[in-house]
Backbone as a printed PyTorch tensor [residue, N CA C, xyz], in Angstrom:
tensor([[[ -2.7820,   6.1490, -34.3190],
         [ -2.5810,   5.8980, -32.9050],
         [ -2.4010,   7.3110, -32.2840]],

        [[ -3.1270,   7.3770, -31.0560],
         [ -3.0230,   8.6500, -30.3560],
         [ -2.5200,   8.3990, -29.0140]],

        [[ -1.9630,   7.2300, -28.6440],
         [ -1.3540,   6.8520, -27.3690],
         [ -2.2650,   6.8830, -26.2000]],

        [[ -3.5870,   6.4110, -26.5020],
         [ -4.7020,   6.4320, -25.3500],
         [ -4.7400,   5.1350, -24.6250]],

        [[ -3.8610,   4.0680, -25.0590],
         [ -3.8450,   2.8070, -24.3660],
         [ -5.1150,   2.0090, -24.7020]],

        [[ -5.7300,   2.3620, -25.8010],
         [ -7.0630,   1.6910, -26.1560],
         [ -6.9460,   0.9840, -27.5640]],

        [[ -5.7320,   0.6580, -27.9310],
         [ -5.5150,  -0.0530, -29.2890],
         [ -5.9480,  -1.4260, -29.2530]],

        [[ -5.7820,  -2.0780, -30.3640],
         [ -6.2110,  -3.4840, -30.5950],
         [ -5.7900,  -4.5170, -29.5090]],

        [[ -4.6640,  -4.2070, -28.9140],
         [ -4.1600,  -5.2230, -27.7720],
         [ -4.6080,  -4.6750, -26.5050]],

        [[ -5.2720,  -3.7050, -26.2990],
         [ -5.5720,  -3.1390, -24.9270],
         [ -6.2910,  -4.1570, -24.1090]],

        [[ -7.3680,  -4.7740, -24.6180],
         [ -8.0420,  -5.7680, -23.7610],
         [ -7.3370,  -7.0140, -23.3630]],

        [[ -6.2030,  -7.1020, -23.9480],
         [ -5.4550,  -8.3170, -23.7160],
         [ -4.2570,  -8.1410, -22.8170]],

        [[ -4.1160,  -6.8850, -22.2810],
         [ -3.0060,  -6.6730, -21.3980],
         [ -3.5030,  -6.2890, -19.8890]],

        [[ -2.8580,  -6.8970, -19.0150],
         [ -3.0940,  -6.6420, -17.6630],
         [ -1.7440,  -6.6390, -16.8290]],

        [[ -1.5240,  -5.4910, -16.0910],
         [ -2.3800,  -4.2100, -16.0670],
         [ -2.6190,  -3.4970, -17.3400]],

        [[ -3.4890,  -2.7550, -17.5010],
         [ -3.8050,  -2.0380, -18.8010],
         [ -2.4980,  -1.0170, -19.1950]],

        [[ -2.5700,  -1.0120, -20.3630],
         [ -1.3470,  -0.1200, -21.0000],
         [ -1.5340,   1.2920, -20.5520]],

        [[ -0.4940,   1.9930, -20.3840],
         [ -0.5080,   3.4810, -20.1100],
         [ -1.0390,   4.2460, -21.1570]],

        [[ -1.7250,   5.3170, -20.8230],
         [ -2.2400,   6.3460, -21.7840],
         [ -0.8700,   7.2740, -22.1010]],

        [[ -0.2760,   7.2020, -23.1550],
         [  1.0590,   7.7510, -23.4780],
         [  0.7890,   9.2230, -23.6540]],

        [[ -0.3790,   9.7540, -23.7280],
         [ -0.5910,  11.0940, -23.7580],
         [ -1.0460,  11.6970, -22.4080]],

        [[ -0.9970,  10.9110, -21.2960],
         [ -1.6210,  11.3090, -20.0120],
         [ -0.5350,  12.2070, -19.4660]],

        [[ -1.0240,  13.0540, -18.4390],
         [ -0.1750,  13.9780, -17.7980],
         [  0.8700,  13.1800, -16.9150]],

        [[  0.5360,  11.9980, -16.4300],
         [  1.4630,  11.1880, -15.7170],
         [  2.7000,  10.8520, -16.5580]],

        [[  2.4630,  10.3670, -17.7950],
         [  3.4700,   9.9340, -18.7400],
         [  4.2500,  11.1660, -19.1360]],

        [[  3.5250,  12.2680, -19.5160],
         [  4.1620,  13.4260, -20.0460],
         [  5.0810,  14.0750, -18.9400]],

        [[  4.7850,  13.8930, -17.6780],
         [  5.5910,  14.4590, -16.5750],
         [  6.8560,  13.8120, -16.3830]],

        [[  7.0490,  12.6030, -16.8810],
         [  8.3190,  11.7710, -16.7530],
         [  9.3620,  12.5970, -17.6370]],

        [[ 10.5840,  12.4370, -17.1450],
         [ 11.7080,  12.9580, -17.7760],
         [ 11.9670,  12.0630, -19.0550]],

        [[ 12.7430,  12.5760, -20.0080],
         [ 13.1560,  11.6940, -21.2000],
         [ 13.9540,  10.5170, -20.6620]],

        [[ 14.7880,  10.7810, -19.5890],
         [ 15.6420,   9.7460, -19.0590],
         [ 14.8080,   8.5570, -18.5030]],

        [[ 13.6940,   8.9130, -17.7530],
         [ 12.8680,   7.9450, -17.1930],
         [ 12.1010,   7.1570, -18.2770]],

        [[ 11.5800,   7.8830, -19.3270],
         [ 10.8850,   7.2370, -20.3130],
         [ 11.8350,   6.2770, -21.1640]],

        [[ 13.0220,   6.7830, -21.4120],
         [ 14.0420,   5.9720, -22.2300],
         [ 14.2430,   4.6640, -21.4370]],

        [[ 14.3750,   4.7280, -20.0800],
         [ 14.7800,   3.5290, -19.2600],
         [ 13.5510,   2.5830, -19.4390]],

        [[ 12.2500,   2.9690, -19.3720],
         [ 11.1720,   2.1060, -19.5620],
         [ 11.0750,   1.5360, -20.9570]],

        [[ 11.3580,   2.3370, -21.9530],
         [ 11.4030,   1.6860, -23.2890],
         [ 12.5250,   0.7020, -23.4950]],

        [[ 13.6870,   1.0320, -22.8890],
         [ 14.8030,   0.0910, -23.0350],
         [ 14.7040,  -1.1550, -22.1820]],

        [[ 14.2680,  -0.9110, -20.9230],
         [ 14.2980,  -2.0480, -20.0150],
         [ 12.8970,  -2.6610, -19.7550]],

        [[ 11.7690,  -2.1610, -20.2580],
         [ 10.5560,  -2.5820, -20.0250],
         [  9.9140,  -2.1940, -18.6110]],

        [[  8.5730,  -2.6010, -18.5900],
         [  7.8910,  -2.2280, -17.2570],
         [  6.8620,  -3.3250, -17.0470]],

        [[  7.0220,  -3.9410, -15.9040],
         [  5.8900,  -4.8550, -15.6320],
         [  5.7840,  -5.9220, -16.6140]],

        [[  4.6780,  -6.6330, -16.7060],
         [  4.4470,  -7.5950, -17.6520],
         [  3.9230,  -7.0650, -18.9980]],

        [[  3.5110,  -5.7200, -18.9310],
         [  2.8640,  -5.1600, -20.1780],
         [  3.7640,  -4.5040, -21.1740]],

        [[  4.9670,  -4.1770, -20.7770],
         [  5.8700,  -3.3730, -21.6580],
         [  7.2080,  -4.1150, -21.7470]],

        [[  7.4190,  -4.7310, -22.8930],
         [  8.6320,  -5.5190, -23.0800],
         [  9.7950,  -4.6530, -23.1510]],

        [[ 11.0140,  -5.2030, -22.8660],
         [ 12.2160,  -4.5000, -23.0180],
         [ 12.7520,  -4.4330, -24.5790]],

        [[ 13.1300,  -3.3540, -24.8890],
         [ 13.5300,  -3.2190, -26.2350],
         [ 15.0360,  -3.0220, -26.5170]],

        [[ 15.7840,  -2.9490, -25.2820],
         [ 17.2610,  -2.9300, -25.3430],
         [ 17.7100,  -4.1710, -26.0100]],

        [[ 18.7010,  -4.1030, -26.9040],
         [ 19.1700,  -5.2140, -27.5980],
         [ 18.4790,  -5.5810, -28.9180]],

        [[ 17.2430,  -5.0900, -28.9250],
         [ 16.4890,  -5.3420, -30.2070],
         [ 16.3980,  -4.0870, -31.1120]],

        [[ 16.4780,  -2.9810, -30.3950],
         [ 16.5570,  -1.6410, -31.1680],
         [ 17.9090,  -1.0140, -30.8980]],

        [[ 18.4780,  -0.2260, -31.7800],
         [ 19.6870,   0.3400, -31.6880],
         [ 19.3700,   1.6250, -30.6990]],

        [[ 20.5580,   2.2160, -30.2500],
         [ 20.3270,   3.3440, -29.4370],
         [ 19.4890,   4.5350, -30.0150]],

        [[ 19.7530,   4.7030, -31.3940],
         [ 19.1130,   5.6780, -32.2420],
         [ 17.6200,   5.3730, -32.3060]],

        [[ 17.2380,   4.0690, -32.4900],
         [ 15.8630,   3.5600, -32.6140],
         [ 15.1170,   3.7350, -31.2320]],

        [[ 15.8270,   3.5310, -30.0800],
         [ 15.2400,   3.8300, -28.8500],
         [ 14.9490,   5.2880, -28.6440]],

        [[ 15.8190,   6.1830, -29.1420],
         [ 15.6160,   7.6280, -29.1040],
         [ 14.3940,   7.9550, -29.9660]],

        [[ 14.3160,   7.2750, -31.1500],
         [ 13.1590,   7.6380, -32.0190],
         [ 11.8400,   7.1440, -31.4930]],

        [[ 11.8180,   6.1090, -30.6690],
         [ 10.6410,   5.7540, -30.0160],
         [ 10.2560,   6.7260, -28.9370]],

        [[ 11.2450,   7.2130, -28.1320],
         [ 11.0510,   8.2570, -27.2120],
         [ 10.3980,   9.5080, -27.9290]],

        [[ 10.9760,   9.9520, -28.9200],
         [ 10.5510,  11.1230, -29.8070],
         [  9.0950,  10.8010, -30.2050]],

        [[  8.7980,   9.6080, -30.6170],
         [  7.4390,   9.3220, -31.0080],
         [  6.4170,   9.4870, -29.8160]],

        [[  6.8380,   8.9030, -28.6070],
         [  5.9060,   8.9350, -27.4520],
         [  5.8490,  10.5000, -27.0910]],

        [[  6.7470,  11.2370, -27.1860],
         [  6.6720,  12.6280, -26.9000],
         [  5.7170,  13.2640, -27.7890]],

        [[  5.7560,  12.9010, -29.1270],
         [  4.8690,  13.5480, -30.1130],
         [  3.4730,  13.2130, -29.9030]],

        [[  3.2180,  11.9550, -29.2630],
         [  1.8470,  11.5850, -29.0680],
         [  1.1500,  12.5210, -27.8800]],

        [[  2.0010,  12.8780, -27.0450],
         [  1.4870,  13.8170, -25.9390],
         [  1.4750,  15.2380, -26.2650]],

        [[  1.7880,  15.6100, -27.3940],
         [  1.7490,  17.0080, -27.7580],
         [  0.4930,  17.4750, -28.4050]]])
């Protein structure tokens, strides 16, 4: 995975998934991204709060940041 928003589920999502390596995503603060990961966004990004621990949410954030590097 490279965070390009073109994975196996890409065609099934509307609106399309964000390119996690894009300048738009990379310019967001850790706090902004963590809120999206935890609370979801639109119909394409489910909320993970309550399903993942606080540490796991931070691990996802670190993974997203690594995709953009």
